[in-house]
Structures are given as C-alpha cells and as structure tokens.
Tab-separated table of N, CA and C and ligand atoms in Angstrom:
chain	number	residue	atom	x	y	z
A	1	MET	N	-21.740	70.196	189.941
A	1	MET	CA	-21.474	69.948	188.011
A	1	MET	C	-20.065	70.937	188.182
A	2	SER	N	-19.516	69.833	187.301
A	2	SER	CA	-18.429	71.488	187.069
A	2	SER	C	-18.903	71.956	185.522
A	3	GLN	N	-18.101	73.076	185.354
A	3	GLN	CA	-18.842	74.086	184.679
A	3	GLN	C	-18.265	73.213	183.210
A	4	SER	N	-18.703	73.837	182.519
A	4	SER	CA	-18.655	73.474	180.866
A	4	SER	C	-17.534	74.021	180.242
A	5	PRO	N	-16.789	73.151	179.384
A	5	PRO	CA	-15.634	73.884	178.732
A	5	PRO	C	-16.096	74.792	177.536
A	6	ALA	N	-15.127	75.326	177.065
A	6	ALA	CA	-15.419	76.245	176.014
A	6	ALA	C	-15.328	75.242	174.720
A	7	PHE	N	-15.969	75.884	173.415
A	7	PHE	CA	-16.057	74.735	172.344
A	7	PHE	C	-14.699	74.231	171.963
A	8	ALA	N	-14.080	75.462	171.443
A	8	ALA	CA	-12.812	74.731	170.798
A	8	ALA	C	-11.988	73.810	171.564
A	9	THR	N	-12.022	73.888	173.216
A	9	THR	CA	-11.200	73.114	173.718
A	9	THR	C	-11.684	72.218	174.265
A	10	ALA	N	-12.955	71.867	174.147
A	10	ALA	CA	-13.842	70.309	174.585
A	10	ALA	C	-13.678	69.686	173.393
A	11	LEU	N	-13.878	70.590	172.244
A	11	LEU	CA	-13.655	69.545	171.195
A	11	LEU	C	-11.650	69.175	170.401
A	12	SER	N	-11.152	69.897	171.338
A	12	SER	CA	-9.766	69.307	170.919
A	12	SER	C	-9.148	68.446	171.741
A	13	ARG	N	-9.530	68.904	173.025
A	13	ARG	CA	-9.141	67.801	174.262
A	13	ARG	C	-9.981	66.459	173.924
A	14	GLY	N	-10.945	66.389	173.494
A	14	GLY	CA	-11.916	64.962	173.193
A	14	GLY	C	-10.910	64.536	171.548
A	15	LEU	N	-10.714	65.268	170.426
A	15	LEU	CA	-9.838	64.769	169.507
A	15	LEU	C	-8.570	64.084	170.247
A	16	ARG	N	-8.110	64.392	171.473
A	16	ARG	CA	-6.656	63.953	172.069
A	16	ARG	C	-7.126	62.816	172.537
A	17	GLY	N	-8.115	62.283	172.884
A	17	GLY	CA	-8.737	61.578	174.026
A	17	GLY	C	-8.568	61.857	175.292
A	18	ARG	N	-8.675	63.317	175.512
A	18	ARG	CA	-8.246	63.504	176.917
A	18	ARG	C	-9.921	64.153	177.619
A	19	CYS	N	-9.819	64.046	178.832
A	19	CYS	CA	-10.820	64.323	179.662
A	19	CYS	C	-11.017	66.166	178.944
A	20	PRO	N	-12.749	66.335	178.437
A	20	PRO	CA	-12.829	67.392	177.792
A	20	PRO	C	-12.706	68.397	179.151
A	21	HIS	N	-13.065	68.273	180.140
A	21	HIS	CA	-12.896	69.266	181.290
A	21	HIS	C	-11.457	69.603	181.540
A	22	CYS	N	-10.735	68.729	182.016
A	22	CYS	CA	-9.261	69.083	182.382
A	22	CYS	C	-8.232	69.041	181.297
A	23	GLY	N	-8.722	68.357	180.635
A	23	GLY	CA	-7.446	67.536	179.268
A	23	GLY	C	-6.100	67.335	179.610
A	24	ASP	N	-6.259	66.830	180.988
A	24	ASP	CA	-4.999	65.583	181.762
A	24	ASP	C	-5.447	64.294	181.630
A	25	GLY	N	-6.530	63.837	182.087
A	25	GLY	CA	-6.893	62.302	182.073
A	25	GLY	C	-7.400	61.846	181.011
A	26	ARG	N	-6.976	60.765	180.838
A	26	ARG	CA	-7.409	59.995	179.219
A	26	ARG	C	-8.613	59.875	179.558
A	27	MET	N	-9.460	59.792	178.339
A	27	MET	CA	-11.202	59.465	178.383
A	27	MET	C	-11.258	58.270	178.059
A	28	PHE	N	-10.653	57.451	177.621
A	28	PHE	CA	-10.613	56.369	177.034
A	28	PHE	C	-9.805	54.993	177.940
A	29	GLN	N	-10.480	53.802	178.583
A	29	GLN	CA	-9.847	52.818	179.349
A	29	GLN	C	-9.198	52.429	178.139
A	30	THR	N	-9.868	51.566	176.916
A	30	THR	CA	-9.542	51.049	175.994
A	30	THR	C	-9.666	51.547	174.655
A	31	TYR	N	-9.695	50.812	173.920
A	31	TYR	CA	-9.496	51.516	172.670
A	31	TYR	C	-10.850	52.742	172.076
A	32	LEU	N	-12.531	51.856	172.894
A	32	LEU	CA	-13.188	52.618	172.680
A	32	LEU	C	-14.085	53.090	174.010
A	33	LYS	N	-13.532	52.384	175.023
A	33	LYS	CA	-14.218	52.111	176.283
A	33	LYS	C	-14.131	53.625	177.222
A	34	VAL	N	-15.185	54.466	177.488
A	34	VAL	CA	-14.751	55.778	178.100
A	34	VAL	C	-14.678	55.266	179.436
A	35	ASN	N	-13.563	55.873	180.144
A	35	ASN	CA	-13.505	55.943	181.460
A	35	ASN	C	-14.764	56.238	182.474
A	36	PRO	N	-14.910	55.839	183.238
A	36	PRO	CA	-16.447	55.997	184.108
A	36	PRO	C	-15.903	57.724	184.857
A	37	THR	N	-14.904	58.120	185.144
A	37	THR	CA	-14.493	58.997	186.068
A	37	THR	C	-13.488	59.192	185.406
A	38	CYS	N	-12.762	60.532	185.122
A	38	CYS	CA	-11.753	61.260	184.543
A	38	CYS	C	-10.637	60.858	186.101
A	39	PRO	N	-9.437	60.384	185.341
A	39	PRO	CA	-8.805	59.743	186.529
A	39	PRO	C	-7.307	61.250	187.010
A	40	ALA	N	-7.694	61.974	186.264
A	40	ALA	CA	-7.391	63.272	186.720
A	40	ALA	C	-7.935	64.493	187.707
A	41	CYS	N	-9.222	64.650	187.065
A	41	CYS	CA	-10.137	65.603	187.619
A	41	CYS	C	-11.323	64.767	188.354
A	42	GLY	N	-11.956	63.603	188.381
A	42	GLY	CA	-12.606	63.222	189.187
A	42	GLY	C	-14.021	63.297	188.165
A	43	VAL	N	-14.375	63.923	187.189
A	43	VAL	CA	-15.442	64.157	186.556
A	43	VAL	C	-16.368	63.194	186.108
A	44	ASP	N	-17.473	62.928	186.384
A	44	ASP	CA	-18.497	61.867	185.392
A	44	ASP	C	-18.143	61.640	184.049
A	45	LEU	N	-17.637	60.979	183.158
A	45	LEU	CA	-17.302	60.739	181.956
A	45	LEU	C	-18.669	60.161	181.374
A	46	ALA	N	-18.877	59.789	182.718
A	46	ALA	CA	-20.379	58.349	182.154
A	46	ALA	C	-21.189	58.894	181.824
A	47	ARG	N	-21.887	60.156	182.026
A	47	ARG	CA	-22.892	60.939	181.971
A	47	ARG	C	-23.109	61.382	180.443
A	48	TYR	N	-22.126	61.501	179.495
A	48	TYR	CA	-22.035	61.591	178.157
A	48	TYR	C	-22.155	60.009	177.602
A	49	PRO	N	-23.712	59.899	177.419
A	49	PRO	CA	-23.351	58.927	176.527
A	49	PRO	C	-23.742	59.090	174.908
A	50	ALA	N	-22.908	58.877	174.243
A	50	ALA	CA	-22.162	59.119	173.179
A	50	ALA	C	-23.306	58.222	171.960
A	51	ASP	N	-23.428	56.706	172.550
A	51	ASP	CA	-24.209	55.841	171.681
A	51	ASP	C	-23.871	55.875	170.505
A	52	ASP	N	-24.582	55.847	169.297
A	52	ASP	CA	-24.428	55.733	168.046
A	52	ASP	C	-23.881	56.618	167.213
A	53	GLY	N	-23.748	58.028	168.088
A	53	GLY	CA	-23.379	59.141	167.346
A	53	GLY	C	-21.882	59.373	166.791
A	54	PRO	N	-20.849	59.067	167.547
A	54	PRO	CA	-19.837	58.657	166.784
A	54	PRO	C	-19.524	57.970	165.798
A	55	ALA	N	-20.214	56.559	165.336
A	55	ALA	CA	-20.271	55.605	164.354
A	55	ALA	C	-20.831	56.483	163.237
A	56	TYR	N	-21.879	57.241	163.591
A	56	TYR	CA	-22.557	58.041	162.316
A	56	TYR	C	-21.851	58.821	161.657
A	57	PHE	N	-21.185	59.877	162.850
A	57	PHE	CA	-20.574	61.018	162.119
A	57	PHE	C	-19.042	60.648	161.478
A	58	THR	N	-18.521	59.219	161.829
A	58	THR	CA	-17.203	58.583	161.351
A	58	THR	C	-17.614	58.239	159.606
A	59	MET	N	-18.853	57.508	159.917
A	59	MET	CA	-19.294	56.987	158.653
A	59	MET	C	-19.335	58.073	157.373
A	60	LEU	N	-19.934	59.261	157.928
A	60	LEU	CA	-20.187	60.253	157.557
A	60	LEU	C	-18.695	60.879	157.072
A	61	ILE	N	-17.624	61.133	157.677
A	61	ILE	CA	-16.900	61.796	157.674
A	61	ILE	C	-15.984	60.804	156.577
A	62	VAL	N	-15.835	59.560	156.377
A	62	VAL	CA	-14.616	58.370	155.528
A	62	VAL	C	-15.618	58.748	154.425
A	63	GLY	N	-17.185	58.470	154.500
A	63	GLY	CA	-17.918	58.432	153.220
A	63	GLY	C	-17.337	59.924	152.309
A	64	HIS	N	-16.922	60.362	153.072
A	64	HIS	CA	-17.264	61.716	152.156
A	64	HIS	C	-15.766	62.754	151.965
A	65	MET	N	-14.788	62.215	152.747
A	65	MET	CA	-13.561	63.127	153.051
A	65	MET	C	-12.354	61.702	152.184
A	66	VAL	N	-13.033	60.215	152.090
A	66	VAL	CA	-11.852	59.179	151.710
A	66	VAL	C	-12.421	58.528	150.862
A	67	ILE	N	-13.929	57.891	150.538
A	67	ILE	CA	-14.299	57.213	149.738
A	67	ILE	C	-14.699	58.289	148.275
A	68	VAL	N	-15.352	59.246	148.548
A	68	VAL	CA	-15.641	60.397	147.326
A	68	VAL	C	-14.281	60.823	146.279
A	69	PRO	N	-13.092	60.918	147.229
A	69	PRO	CA	-11.725	61.018	146.686
A	69	PRO	C	-11.247	59.835	145.784
A	70	LEU	N	-11.248	58.550	146.763
A	70	LEU	CA	-11.239	57.511	146.207
A	70	LEU	C	-11.732	56.657	144.721
A	71	LEU	N	-12.875	57.397	144.258
A	71	LEU	CA	-13.453	57.278	143.413
A	71	LEU	C	-12.920	57.881	141.960
A	72	PHE	N	-12.170	58.678	142.820
A	72	PHE	CA	-11.335	59.530	141.520
A	72	PHE	C	-9.977	58.942	140.744
A	73	ILE	N	-9.786	57.878	141.607
A	73	ILE	CA	-8.643	56.890	141.020
A	73	ILE	C	-9.036	55.648	139.957
A	74	PRO	N	-8.683	56.182	138.820
A	74	PRO	CA	-8.713	55.376	137.617
A	74	PRO	C	-8.798	53.969	138.442
A	75	TRP	N	-7.802	53.314	138.993
A	75	TRP	CA	-7.640	52.220	139.397
A	75	TRP	C	-8.551	51.027	139.971
A	76	VAL	N	-9.317	52.024	140.916
A	76	VAL	CA	-10.525	51.757	141.322
A	76	VAL	C	-11.778	51.221	140.617
A	77	TRP	N	-11.660	51.927	138.982
A	77	TRP	CA	-12.956	51.442	138.169
A	77	TRP	C	-12.294	50.449	137.407
A	78	GLN	N	-11.138	50.761	136.711
A	78	GLN	CA	-10.480	49.913	136.078
A	78	GLN	C	-9.569	48.173	136.091
A	79	GLY	N	-9.094	48.434	137.768
A	79	GLY	CA	-8.869	47.157	138.277
A	79	GLY	C	-9.887	46.345	138.362
A	80	PRO	N	-9.366	44.891	138.363
A	80	PRO	CA	-10.042	43.514	138.632
A	80	PRO	C	-10.729	43.445	139.763
A	81	PRO	N	-11.847	43.680	139.848
A	81	PRO	CA	-13.052	43.547	141.221
A	81	PRO	C	-12.391	42.998	141.980
A	82	ALA	N	-12.092	41.559	141.521
A	82	ALA	CA	-11.563	40.660	142.712
A	82	ALA	C	-10.284	41.307	143.631
A	83	VAL	N	-9.930	42.022	142.828
A	83	VAL	CA	-7.855	42.721	143.658
A	83	VAL	C	-8.923	44.019	144.555
A	84	VAL	N	-9.486	44.607	143.813
A	84	VAL	CA	-10.023	46.001	144.102
A	84	VAL	C	-10.961	46.191	144.993
A	85	ILE	N	-11.723	45.257	145.206
A	85	ILE	CA	-12.752	45.476	146.330
A	85	ILE	C	-12.414	44.887	147.737
A	86	PRO	N	-11.366	43.536	147.821
A	86	PRO	CA	-11.018	43.122	148.862
A	86	PRO	C	-9.731	44.818	149.142
A	87	VAL	N	-9.434	45.107	148.585
A	87	VAL	CA	-7.981	46.628	148.808
A	87	VAL	C	-8.832	47.340	149.516
A	88	ALA	N	-9.717	47.798	148.728
A	88	ALA	CA	-10.508	48.795	149.080
A	88	ALA	C	-11.071	48.558	150.625
A	89	LEU	N	-11.963	47.382	150.704
A	89	LEU	CA	-12.693	47.166	152.289
A	89	LEU	C	-11.598	47.219	153.239
A	90	VAL	N	-10.408	46.562	153.260
A	90	VAL	CA	-9.516	46.582	153.844
A	90	VAL	C	-8.701	48.062	154.346
A	91	PHE	N	-8.503	48.765	153.205
A	91	PHE	CA	-8.523	50.151	153.340
A	91	PHE	C	-9.409	51.198	154.283
A	92	LEU	N	-10.241	50.777	153.949
A	92	LEU	CA	-11.890	51.659	154.576
A	92	LEU	C	-11.951	51.270	155.489
A	93	THR	N	-11.898	49.888	156.160
A	93	THR	CA	-11.947	49.251	157.370
A	93	THR	C	-10.780	50.296	158.205
A	94	ALA	N	-9.756	49.943	157.827
A	94	ALA	CA	-8.462	50.277	158.526
A	94	ALA	C	-8.746	51.937	158.771
A	95	VAL	N	-9.160	52.809	158.181
A	95	VAL	CA	-9.392	54.229	158.162
A	95	VAL	C	-10.515	54.721	159.385
A	96	THR	N	-11.434	53.792	159.076
A	96	THR	CA	-13.083	53.873	159.839
A	96	THR	C	-12.545	53.813	161.369
A	97	LEU	N	-11.718	52.501	161.281
A	97	LEU	CA	-11.250	52.488	162.649
A	97	LEU	C	-10.368	52.973	163.447
A	98	SER	N	-9.912	53.564	162.561
A	98	SER	CA	-8.614	54.731	163.215
A	98	SER	C	-9.394	56.319	163.408
A	99	PHE	N	-9.960	56.414	162.280
A	99	PHE	CA	-11.124	57.512	162.939
A	99	PHE	C	-11.880	57.567	164.372
A	100	LEU	N	-12.374	56.551	164.443
A	100	LEU	CA	-13.436	56.156	165.058
A	100	LEU	C	-13.158	56.498	166.891
A	101	PRO	N	-12.045	56.501	167.545
A	101	PRO	CA	-11.756	56.883	168.751
A	101	PRO	C	-11.554	58.592	168.898
A	102	TRP	N	-11.121	59.252	167.598
A	102	TRP	CA	-10.990	60.692	167.322
A	102	TRP	C	-12.560	61.534	167.422
A	103	VAL	N	-13.469	60.686	166.564
A	103	VAL	CA	-14.520	61.064	166.467
A	103	VAL	C	-15.602	61.187	167.765
A	104	LYS	N	-15.085	59.772	168.365
A	104	LYS	CA	-16.033	59.780	169.498
A	104	LYS	C	-15.425	60.482	170.729
A	105	GLY	N	-14.183	60.893	170.642
A	105	GLY	CA	-13.602	62.006	171.981
A	105	GLY	C	-14.474	63.022	171.381
A	106	ALA	N	-14.121	63.620	170.171
A	106	ALA	CA	-14.555	65.108	169.917
A	106	ALA	C	-16.005	64.825	170.092
A	107	PHE	N	-16.914	63.872	169.856
A	107	PHE	CA	-18.399	64.027	170.005
A	107	PHE	C	-18.399	64.168	171.661
A	108	ILE	N	-17.497	63.467	172.219
A	108	ILE	CA	-17.753	63.667	173.856
A	108	ILE	C	-17.561	64.735	174.420
A	109	GLY	N	-16.410	65.507	173.670
A	109	GLY	CA	-16.442	67.033	173.896
A	109	GLY	C	-17.386	67.690	173.853
A	110	HIS	N	-17.763	67.503	172.499
A	110	HIS	CA	-18.938	68.602	172.001
A	110	HIS	C	-19.988	68.600	172.880
A	111	MET	N	-19.957	67.384	173.703
A	111	MET	CA	-21.294	66.918	174.827
A	111	MET	C	-21.136	67.504	175.789
A	112	ALA	N	-19.708	67.400	176.222
A	112	ALA	CA	-19.537	68.331	177.601
A	112	ALA	C	-19.760	69.494	177.344
A	113	TYR	N	-19.283	70.200	176.046
A	113	TYR	CA	-19.616	71.440	175.995
A	113	TYR	C	-21.138	72.225	175.848
A	114	LEU	N	-21.829	71.200	175.437
A	114	LEU	CA	-23.249	71.422	175.448
A	114	LEU	C	-24.057	70.909	176.623
A	115	ARG	N	-23.010	70.388	177.925
A	115	ARG	CA	-23.666	70.270	178.938
A	115	ARG	C	-25.005	68.704	178.295
A	116	ALA	N	-24.620	68.206	177.475
A	116	ALA	CA	-25.628	67.101	177.189
A	116	ALA	C	-25.147	65.743	177.616
A	117	THR	N	-26.158	65.728	178.644
A	117	THR	CA	-25.843	64.743	179.974
A	117	THR	C	-27.070	63.551	179.916
A	118	ALA	N	-26.804	62.037	180.237
A	118	ALA	CA	-27.886	61.468	180.631
A	118	ALA	C	-28.212	61.761	181.582
A	119	ASP	N	-29.966	61.641	181.806
A	119	ASP	CA	-30.897	61.500	182.660
A	119	ASP	C	-30.457	60.710	184.078
A	120	ARG	N	-29.975	60.902	184.854
A	120	ARG	CA	-29.357	59.666	185.713
A	120	ARG	C	-29.892	59.706	186.953
A	121	THR	N	-31.414	60.369	186.801
A	121	THR	CA	-32.296	60.158	188.084
A	121	THR	C	-32.502	58.893	188.146
A	122	PRO	N	-32.579	58.411	189.574
A	122	PRO	CA	-33.414	56.946	190.042
A	122	PRO	C	-34.443	56.812	189.149
A	123	GLY	N	-34.670	55.373	188.795
A	123	GLY	CA	-35.716	55.186	187.915
A	123	GLY	C	-35.389	55.361	186.697
A	124	HIS	N	-34.768	56.353	186.123
A	124	HIS	CA	-34.892	56.847	184.698
A	124	HIS	C	-34.394	55.399	183.969
A	125	THR	N	-34.494	55.097	182.726
A	125	THR	CA	-34.074	53.766	182.053
A	125	THR	C	-32.660	53.888	181.540
A	126	ALA	N	-32.348	55.196	181.601
A	126	ALA	CA	-30.605	55.063	181.148
A	126	ALA	C	-30.137	54.253	182.441
A	127	ASP	N	-30.295	54.394	183.628
A	127	ASP	CA	-29.583	53.983	184.604
A	127	ASP	C	-29.517	52.191	184.638
A	128	GLU	N	-30.573	51.913	183.891
A	128	GLU	CA	-30.787	50.454	183.998
A	128	GLU	C	-30.115	49.620	183.081
A	129	ALA	N	-29.761	50.581	181.966
A	129	ALA	CA	-28.796	50.141	180.514
A	129	ALA	C	-27.622	49.392	181.282
B	1	ZN	ZN1	-10.415	65.407	183.885
C-alpha cells in the first residue's frame, strides 16, 4: 500500500481531478467515473468508494454558497414565477453539475489522506457490488 499524501496535497490534487497520490494521473475516466487505477503511478483508485458523499457535499456547498445569496436578489422574489423558477432550476443544475467533479475529486483525495478504503477482502459485500 502506498503512503498517504498530506492533507492539502491530496485535497488540491483531487480538486484538479488528479490522482491524490502522484498528482500526475487523471482521476476520472469520464465525467464522474473514477479510473480503477492511476494511469501514471498505478495506485488502486477504486479502493476509495466515494458513494453518496460527493453528492451530499455538493448539495451542501451549492445550497449555502449559491442558493442563499440568490435569495438576496430581488428579482428572485419579485419576478414572475413562470420565468424565475425555470431560470433558477437551469442555473442551479448547471452550477451543481459543474461543482460535482471537483467535490468528488476532493472527497476522494480526502479519503486517500485518511486511508479510508473499502474492505476488499474476499467475501466482503463491497467486492460483490
Ligand atoms: Zn497516481
């Protein structure tokens, strides 16, 4: 097992979508699909099961840093709901989907720092998923 990276290093590498261990290999194969192994250093990235954590933190961040300030814009309250609601939903969807890869990368980087890995021993239910 490779050594755990420092907290800030793992977090910043994850935010950039890079392997938390080497910082060179890409963490994601596609939009949110994590590479099973780092293409640069070969570390097993699949052992960090992020599950619903990134979605939870993305909603937390968007809810507090985007939705709350949005409520201070008078147009949100005074504009016609038939316009405000679709515009707000499209905007919030775009912001949420753009934050998600960064948050997932940072989450996996934090898991690498904590060495929070899935139990991959034979017979464990995580291997069957
Ligand atoms: Zn790597």
